[in-house]
Short mmCIF file of C-alpha atoms in Angstrom, two decimals:
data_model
loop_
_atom_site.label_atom_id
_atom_site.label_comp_id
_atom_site.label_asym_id
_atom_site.label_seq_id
_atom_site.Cartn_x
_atom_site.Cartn_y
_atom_site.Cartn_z
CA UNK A 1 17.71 29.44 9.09
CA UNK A 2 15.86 27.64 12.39
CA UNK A 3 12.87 26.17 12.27
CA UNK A 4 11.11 28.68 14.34
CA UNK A 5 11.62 31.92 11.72
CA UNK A 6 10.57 29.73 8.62
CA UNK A 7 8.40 31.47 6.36
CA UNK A 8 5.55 28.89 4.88
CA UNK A 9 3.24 29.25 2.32
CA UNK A 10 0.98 27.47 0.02
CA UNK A 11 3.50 27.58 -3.39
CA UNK A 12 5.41 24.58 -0.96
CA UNK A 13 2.82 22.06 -2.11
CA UNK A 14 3.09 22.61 -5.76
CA UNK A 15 7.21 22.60 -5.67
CA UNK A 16 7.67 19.87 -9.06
CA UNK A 17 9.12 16.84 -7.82
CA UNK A 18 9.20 17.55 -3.89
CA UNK A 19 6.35 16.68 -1.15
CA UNK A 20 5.94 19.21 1.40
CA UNK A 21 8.19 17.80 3.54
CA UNK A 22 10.97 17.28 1.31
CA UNK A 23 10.34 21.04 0.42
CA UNK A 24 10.63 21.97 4.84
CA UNK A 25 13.51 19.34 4.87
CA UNK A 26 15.51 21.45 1.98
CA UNK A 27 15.26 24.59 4.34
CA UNK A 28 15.86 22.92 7.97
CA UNK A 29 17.47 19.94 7.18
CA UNK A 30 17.06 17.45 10.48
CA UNK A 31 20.94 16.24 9.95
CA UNK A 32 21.29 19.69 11.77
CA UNK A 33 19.41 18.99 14.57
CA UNK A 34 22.25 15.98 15.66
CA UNK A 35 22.41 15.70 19.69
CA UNK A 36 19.52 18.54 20.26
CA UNK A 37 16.60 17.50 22.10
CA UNK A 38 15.09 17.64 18.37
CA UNK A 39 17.39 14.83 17.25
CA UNK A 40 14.81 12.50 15.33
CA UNK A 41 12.40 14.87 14.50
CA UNK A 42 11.63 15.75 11.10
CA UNK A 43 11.26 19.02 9.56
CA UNK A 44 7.12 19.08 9.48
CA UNK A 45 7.69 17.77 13.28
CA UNK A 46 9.63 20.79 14.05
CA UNK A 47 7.23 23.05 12.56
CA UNK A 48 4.20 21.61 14.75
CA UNK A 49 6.51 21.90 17.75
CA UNK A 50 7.11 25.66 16.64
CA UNK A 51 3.31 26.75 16.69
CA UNK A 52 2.15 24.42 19.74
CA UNK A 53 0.27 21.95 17.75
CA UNK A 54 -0.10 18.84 19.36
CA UNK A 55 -2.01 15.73 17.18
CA UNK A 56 -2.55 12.87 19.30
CA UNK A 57 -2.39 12.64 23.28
CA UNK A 58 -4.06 13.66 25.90
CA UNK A 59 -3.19 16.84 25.34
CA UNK A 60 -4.22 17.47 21.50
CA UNK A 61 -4.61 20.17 20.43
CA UNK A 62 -7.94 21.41 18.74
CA UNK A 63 -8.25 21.70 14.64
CA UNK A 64 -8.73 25.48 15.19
CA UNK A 65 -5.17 25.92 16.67
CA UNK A 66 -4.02 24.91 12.94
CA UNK A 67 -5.28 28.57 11.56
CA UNK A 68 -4.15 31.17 14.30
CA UNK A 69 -1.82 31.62 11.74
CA UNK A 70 -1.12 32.31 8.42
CA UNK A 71 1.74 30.14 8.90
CA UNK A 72 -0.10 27.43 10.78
CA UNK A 73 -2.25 27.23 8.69
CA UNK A 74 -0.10 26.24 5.63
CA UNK A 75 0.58 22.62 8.03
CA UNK A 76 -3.05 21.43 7.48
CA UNK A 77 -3.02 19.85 4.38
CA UNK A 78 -0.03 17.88 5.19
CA UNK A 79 -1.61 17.17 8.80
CA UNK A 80 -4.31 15.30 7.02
CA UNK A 81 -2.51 13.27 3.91
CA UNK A 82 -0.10 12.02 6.93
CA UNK A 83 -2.92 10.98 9.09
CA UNK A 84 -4.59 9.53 5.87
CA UNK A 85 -1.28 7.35 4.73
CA UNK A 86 -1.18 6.17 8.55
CA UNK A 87 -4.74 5.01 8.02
CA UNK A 88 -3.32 3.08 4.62
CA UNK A 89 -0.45 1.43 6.53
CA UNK A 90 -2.35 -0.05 8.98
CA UNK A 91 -3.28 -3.39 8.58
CA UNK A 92 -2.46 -3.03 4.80
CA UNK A 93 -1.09 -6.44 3.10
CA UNK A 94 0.21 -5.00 -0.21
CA UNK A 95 3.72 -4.67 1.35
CA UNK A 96 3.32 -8.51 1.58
CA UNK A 97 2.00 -8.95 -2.06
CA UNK A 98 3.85 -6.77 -3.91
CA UNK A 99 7.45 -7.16 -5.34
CA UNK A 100 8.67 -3.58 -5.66
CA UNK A 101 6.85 -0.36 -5.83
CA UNK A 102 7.64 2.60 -8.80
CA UNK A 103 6.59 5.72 -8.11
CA UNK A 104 6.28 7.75 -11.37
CA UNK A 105 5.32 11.79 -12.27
CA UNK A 106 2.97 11.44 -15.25
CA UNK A 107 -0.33 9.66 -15.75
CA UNK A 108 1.03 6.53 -18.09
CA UNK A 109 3.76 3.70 -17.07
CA UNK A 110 4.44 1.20 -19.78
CA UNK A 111 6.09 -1.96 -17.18
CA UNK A 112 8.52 -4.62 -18.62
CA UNK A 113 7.86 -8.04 -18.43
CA UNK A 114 9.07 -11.95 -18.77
CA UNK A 115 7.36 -14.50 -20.34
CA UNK A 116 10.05 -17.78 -19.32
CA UNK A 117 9.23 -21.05 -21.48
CA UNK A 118 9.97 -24.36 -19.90
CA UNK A 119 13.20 -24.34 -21.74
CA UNK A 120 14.36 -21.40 -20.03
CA UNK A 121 14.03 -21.99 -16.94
CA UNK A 122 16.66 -24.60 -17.26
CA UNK A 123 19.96 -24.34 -16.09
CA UNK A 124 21.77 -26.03 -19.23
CA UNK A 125 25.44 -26.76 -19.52
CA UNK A 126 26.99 -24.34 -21.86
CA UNK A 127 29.67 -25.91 -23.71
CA UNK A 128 32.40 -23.54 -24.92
CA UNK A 129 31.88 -21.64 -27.77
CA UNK A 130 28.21 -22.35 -27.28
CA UNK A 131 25.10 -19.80 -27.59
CA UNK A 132 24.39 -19.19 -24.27
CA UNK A 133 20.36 -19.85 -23.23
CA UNK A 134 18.64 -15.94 -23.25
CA UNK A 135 15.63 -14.71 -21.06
CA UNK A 136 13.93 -12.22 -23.06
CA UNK A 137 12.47 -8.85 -21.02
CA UNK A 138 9.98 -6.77 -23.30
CA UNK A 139 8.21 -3.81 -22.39
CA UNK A 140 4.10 -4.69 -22.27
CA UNK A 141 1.81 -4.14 -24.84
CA UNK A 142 -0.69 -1.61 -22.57
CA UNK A 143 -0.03 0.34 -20.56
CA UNK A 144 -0.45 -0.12 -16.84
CA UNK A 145 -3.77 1.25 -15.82
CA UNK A 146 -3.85 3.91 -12.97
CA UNK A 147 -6.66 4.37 -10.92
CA UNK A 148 -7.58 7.57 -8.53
CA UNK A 149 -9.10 6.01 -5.13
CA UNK A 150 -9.86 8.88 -2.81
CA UNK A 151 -12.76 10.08 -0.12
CA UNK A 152 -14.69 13.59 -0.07
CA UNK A 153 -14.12 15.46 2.99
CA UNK A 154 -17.17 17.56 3.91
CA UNK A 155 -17.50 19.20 6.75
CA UNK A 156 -17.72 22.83 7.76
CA UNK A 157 -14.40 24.39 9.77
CA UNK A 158 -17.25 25.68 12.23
CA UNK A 159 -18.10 21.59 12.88
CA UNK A 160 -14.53 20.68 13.56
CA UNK A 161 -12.46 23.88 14.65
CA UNK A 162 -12.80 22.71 18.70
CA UNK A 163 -12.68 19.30 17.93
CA UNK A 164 -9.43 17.50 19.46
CA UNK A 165 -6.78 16.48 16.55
CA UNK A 166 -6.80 13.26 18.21
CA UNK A 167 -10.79 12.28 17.32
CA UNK A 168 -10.29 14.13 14.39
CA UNK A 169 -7.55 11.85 13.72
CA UNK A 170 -9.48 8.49 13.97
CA UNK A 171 -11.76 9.80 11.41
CA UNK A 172 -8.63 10.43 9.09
CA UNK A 173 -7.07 7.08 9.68
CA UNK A 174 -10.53 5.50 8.59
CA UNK A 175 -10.52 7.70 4.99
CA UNK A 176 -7.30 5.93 4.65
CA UNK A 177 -8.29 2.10 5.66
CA UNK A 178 -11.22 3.09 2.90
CA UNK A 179 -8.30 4.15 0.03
CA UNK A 180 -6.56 1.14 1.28
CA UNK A 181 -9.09 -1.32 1.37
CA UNK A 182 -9.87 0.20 -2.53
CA UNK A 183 -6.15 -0.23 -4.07
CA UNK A 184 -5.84 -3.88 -2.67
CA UNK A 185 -9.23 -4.57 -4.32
CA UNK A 186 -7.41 -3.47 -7.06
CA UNK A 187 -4.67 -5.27 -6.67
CA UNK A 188 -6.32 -8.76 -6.47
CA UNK A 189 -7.89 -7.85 -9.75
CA UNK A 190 -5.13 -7.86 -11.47
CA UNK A 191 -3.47 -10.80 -9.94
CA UNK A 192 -6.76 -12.59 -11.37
CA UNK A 193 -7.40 -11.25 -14.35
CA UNK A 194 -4.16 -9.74 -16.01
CA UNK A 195 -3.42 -6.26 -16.52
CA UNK A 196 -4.92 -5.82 -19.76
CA UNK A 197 -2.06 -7.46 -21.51
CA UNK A 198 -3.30 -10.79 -21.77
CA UNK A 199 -1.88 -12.38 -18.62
CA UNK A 200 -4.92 -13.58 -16.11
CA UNK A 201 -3.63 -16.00 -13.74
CA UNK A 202 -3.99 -19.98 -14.16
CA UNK A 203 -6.95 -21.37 -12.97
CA UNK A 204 -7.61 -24.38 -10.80
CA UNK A 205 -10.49 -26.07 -9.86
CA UNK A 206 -10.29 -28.29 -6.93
CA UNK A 207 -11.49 -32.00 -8.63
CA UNK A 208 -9.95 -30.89 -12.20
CA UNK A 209 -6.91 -32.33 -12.66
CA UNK A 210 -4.43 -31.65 -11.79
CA UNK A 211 -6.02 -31.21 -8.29
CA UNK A 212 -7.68 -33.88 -6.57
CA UNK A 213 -10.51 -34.03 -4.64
CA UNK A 214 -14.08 -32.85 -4.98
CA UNK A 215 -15.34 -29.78 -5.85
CA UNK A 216 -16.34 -27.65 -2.67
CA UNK A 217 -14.01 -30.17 -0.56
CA UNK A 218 -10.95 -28.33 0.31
CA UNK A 219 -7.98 -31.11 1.99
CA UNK A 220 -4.34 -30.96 2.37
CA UNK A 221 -3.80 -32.44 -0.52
CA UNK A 222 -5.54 -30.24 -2.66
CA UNK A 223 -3.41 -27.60 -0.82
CA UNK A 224 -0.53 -29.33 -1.55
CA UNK A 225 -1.02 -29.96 -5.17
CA UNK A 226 -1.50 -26.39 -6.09
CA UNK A 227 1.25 -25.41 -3.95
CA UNK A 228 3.55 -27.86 -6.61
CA UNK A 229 2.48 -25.47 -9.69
CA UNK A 230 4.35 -22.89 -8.92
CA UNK A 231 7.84 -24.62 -9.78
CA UNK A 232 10.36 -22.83 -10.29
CA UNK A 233 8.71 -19.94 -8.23
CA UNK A 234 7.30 -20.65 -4.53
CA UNK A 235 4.05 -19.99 -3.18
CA UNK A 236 4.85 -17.94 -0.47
CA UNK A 237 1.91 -16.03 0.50
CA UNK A 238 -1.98 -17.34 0.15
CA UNK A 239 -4.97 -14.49 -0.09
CA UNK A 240 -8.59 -15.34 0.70
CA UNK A 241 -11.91 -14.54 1.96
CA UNK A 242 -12.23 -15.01 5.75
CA UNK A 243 -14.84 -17.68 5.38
CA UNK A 244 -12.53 -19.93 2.86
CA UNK A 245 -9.72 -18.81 5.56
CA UNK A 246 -12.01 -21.05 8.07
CA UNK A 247 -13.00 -23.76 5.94
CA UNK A 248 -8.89 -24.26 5.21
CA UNK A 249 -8.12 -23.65 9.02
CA UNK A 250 -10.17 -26.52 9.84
CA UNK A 251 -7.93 -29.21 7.35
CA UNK A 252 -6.41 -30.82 10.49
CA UNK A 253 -3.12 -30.93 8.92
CA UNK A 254 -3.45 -27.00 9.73
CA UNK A 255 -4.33 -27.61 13.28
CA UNK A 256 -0.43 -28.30 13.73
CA UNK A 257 -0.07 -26.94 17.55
CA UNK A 258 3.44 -24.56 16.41
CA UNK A 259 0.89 -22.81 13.95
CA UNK A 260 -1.40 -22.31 17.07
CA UNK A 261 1.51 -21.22 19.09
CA UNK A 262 2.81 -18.61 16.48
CA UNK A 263 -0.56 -17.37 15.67
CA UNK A 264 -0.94 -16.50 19.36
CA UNK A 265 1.93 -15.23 20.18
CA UNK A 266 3.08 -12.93 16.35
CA UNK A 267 -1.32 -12.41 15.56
CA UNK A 268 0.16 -13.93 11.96
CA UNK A 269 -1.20 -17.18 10.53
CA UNK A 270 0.84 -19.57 8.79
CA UNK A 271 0.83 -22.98 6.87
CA UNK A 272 2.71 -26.22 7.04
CA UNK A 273 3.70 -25.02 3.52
CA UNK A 274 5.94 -22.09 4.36
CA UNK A 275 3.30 -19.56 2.77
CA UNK A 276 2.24 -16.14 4.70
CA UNK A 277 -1.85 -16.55 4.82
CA UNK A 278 -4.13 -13.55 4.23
CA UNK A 279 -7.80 -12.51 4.70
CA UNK A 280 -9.58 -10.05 2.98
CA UNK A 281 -13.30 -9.27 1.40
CA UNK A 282 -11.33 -8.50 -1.99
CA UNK A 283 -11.30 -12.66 -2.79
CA UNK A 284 -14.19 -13.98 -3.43
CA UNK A 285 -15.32 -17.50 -1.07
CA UNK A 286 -14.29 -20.19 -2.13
CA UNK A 287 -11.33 -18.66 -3.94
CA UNK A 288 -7.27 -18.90 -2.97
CA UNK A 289 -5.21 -17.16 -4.77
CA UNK A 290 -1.32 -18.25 -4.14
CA UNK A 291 1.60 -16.09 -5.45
CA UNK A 292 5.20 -15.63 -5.36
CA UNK A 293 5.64 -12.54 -3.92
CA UNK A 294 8.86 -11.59 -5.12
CA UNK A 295 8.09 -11.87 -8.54
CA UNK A 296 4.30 -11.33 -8.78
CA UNK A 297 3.43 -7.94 -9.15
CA UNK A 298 4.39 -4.70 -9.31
CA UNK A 299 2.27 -1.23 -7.30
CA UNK A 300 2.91 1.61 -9.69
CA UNK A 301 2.34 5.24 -8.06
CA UNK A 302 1.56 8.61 -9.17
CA UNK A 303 2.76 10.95 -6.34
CA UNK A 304 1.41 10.54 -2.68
CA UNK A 305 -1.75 11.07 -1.05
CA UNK A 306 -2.92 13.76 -2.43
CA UNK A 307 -5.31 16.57 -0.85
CA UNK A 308 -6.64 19.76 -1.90
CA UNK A 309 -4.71 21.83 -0.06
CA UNK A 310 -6.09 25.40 -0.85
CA UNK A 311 -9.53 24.50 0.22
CA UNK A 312 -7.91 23.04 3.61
CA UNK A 313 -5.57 26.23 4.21
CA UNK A 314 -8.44 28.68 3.45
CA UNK A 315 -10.58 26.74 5.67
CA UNK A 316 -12.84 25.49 2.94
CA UNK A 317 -13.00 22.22 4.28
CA UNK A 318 -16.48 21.54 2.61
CA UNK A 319 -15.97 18.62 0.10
CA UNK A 320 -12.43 18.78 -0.17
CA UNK A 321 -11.27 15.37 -1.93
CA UNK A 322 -8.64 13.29 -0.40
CA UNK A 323 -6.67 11.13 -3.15
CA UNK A 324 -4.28 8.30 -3.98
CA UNK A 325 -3.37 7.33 -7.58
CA UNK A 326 -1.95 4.05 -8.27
CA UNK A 327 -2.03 1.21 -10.16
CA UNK A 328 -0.71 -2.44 -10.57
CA UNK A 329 1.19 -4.31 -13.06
CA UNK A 330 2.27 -8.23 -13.23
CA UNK A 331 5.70 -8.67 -13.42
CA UNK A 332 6.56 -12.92 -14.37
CA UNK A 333 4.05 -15.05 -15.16
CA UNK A 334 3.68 -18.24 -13.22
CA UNK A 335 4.23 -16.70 -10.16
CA UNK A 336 0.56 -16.14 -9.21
CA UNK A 337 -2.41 -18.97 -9.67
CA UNK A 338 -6.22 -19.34 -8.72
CA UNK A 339 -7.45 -22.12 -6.90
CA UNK A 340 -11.27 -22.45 -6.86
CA UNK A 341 -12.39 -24.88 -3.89
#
């Protein structure tokens, strides 16, 4: 069956365990489209290409050409929650915080964890006939707490049906910075303060030992001294506010001229001590928080972006929600601390 004779409907959003695509993908698979002028075009692609629908250019098409058809019209909804994850994706750090990702089908995830003592993290001899040292991995106590993050689309199809796809994309991409910008609030809460099973991350307070200094002074030092709590992990990636971000920019031991030269030339900051730096308004000021992220934490999702998509195929575009569900669990402890300048 070619992509052009398809027959879509709405019952392809609500096939269990397959996203729309997937479901398109099952009945034009793209492996069939090898050496075509198609070649690298994916099944939803193909369909847009089918009915004339162009999204972004010059050239875009207007929302309205979405609903000439009854089959055109079946595209919408997944039109939107791809514009919306391409919102999420840009600029998003979690992909830099975050140690894997489990994508689930139900409501509650129960994550394992490992809870290392001093003696086992060390590489003993094990003489024969010996009990060899064990590293215990438990399931948690609590479950790992899921939270919908989502934005109300409301407008009327008579408001947007000659507007260009490609303004109507900007405003798309924003609802996902928003949903992005929510989950990575989320995520830096439960770096700090646990994940309901009694595992907030260790505190530091610049002029309590065992960092130097003064309180409200942030130096090298004090950068280097939390850096050495994180043994046997390695703090590999800082998160802060953009106005600690300056006050730790301007430790001249940061004003090395290769950090200058790769911040110019990648746009990516960072530090003498090997660790990826990040900004964001989800730390508080005068808070760094340091992790390890391979081993830090774990995003935990409930399905994709989710949209209502009979409202959006029946053009009943007024207040129809736009949705992500996700959650985050820690995965070792250690391999995440606070520092409070």
């Amino acid at each position: 069956m070619g992509y052009d004779n398809l027959k879509l409907e709405k019952g392809m959003y609500r096939q269990e365990g397959m996203n729309f695509t997937q479901v398109l993908e099952s009945l034009d698979p793209s492996e069939n489209y090898r050496g075509t002028a198609l070649e690298g075009t994916d099944a939803f692609q193909r369909q847009l290409k089918r009915f004339g629908i162009r999204v972004k250019g010059a050239g875009s098409s207007s929302v309205e050409k979405f609903f000439r058809t009854t089959d055109s019209a079946v595209l919408f909804p997944e039109y939107i929650a791809r514009t919306v994850r391409q919102g999420m994706e840009e600029n998003n750090i979690l992909p830099d915080i975050v140690a894997t990702t489990t994508v689930i089908d139900s409501m509650d995830y129960r994550s394992i964890y490992s809870t290392p003592t001093n003696d086992d993290k060390e590489l003993k001899n094990v003489a024969e006939g010996a009990e060899i040292p064990t590293t215990e991995v438990t399931t948690k106590e609590k479950l790992v707490s899921l939270s919908k993050r989502g934005r109300m689309l409301v407008a009327s199809y008579e408001a947007l049906r000659f507007q260009k796809l490609d303004l109507f994309s900007v405003m798309l991409r924003q609802i996902g910075a928003y949903i992005q910008q929510q989950q990575l609030a989320d995520a830096v809460n439960v770096i700090v303060n646990g994940d309901g099973n009694d595992n907030p991350a260790v505190q530091y307070t610049i002029g309590t030992s065992p960092i130097s200094g003064t309180s409200g002074t942030l130096g090298y030092n004090q950068l280097v001294e939390f850096w050495s709590q994180f043994d046997p992990y390695t703090m590999n990636t800082l998160i802060c506010s953009s106005a600690t971000m300056t006050k730790m920019l301007k430790v001249p031991e940061l004003q090395n001229p290769l950090t200058g030269l790769n911040f110019q030339g990648t746009g990516k900051l960072t530090t003498p001590l090997g660790a990826q730096l990040h900004r964001t308004s989800a730390v508080s000021d005068g808070v760094i928080i340091g992790l390890d992220n391979r081993y830090a934490l774990e995003l935990v999702r409930a399905g994709d972006v989710l949209v209502e998509y009979d409202k959006l195929i029946d053009r009943q575009l007024e207040r129809a929600a736009i949705t992500s569900i996700s959650g985050f669990g820690k995965i070792c402890d250690g391999a995440a601390a606070v520092l409070n300048v």
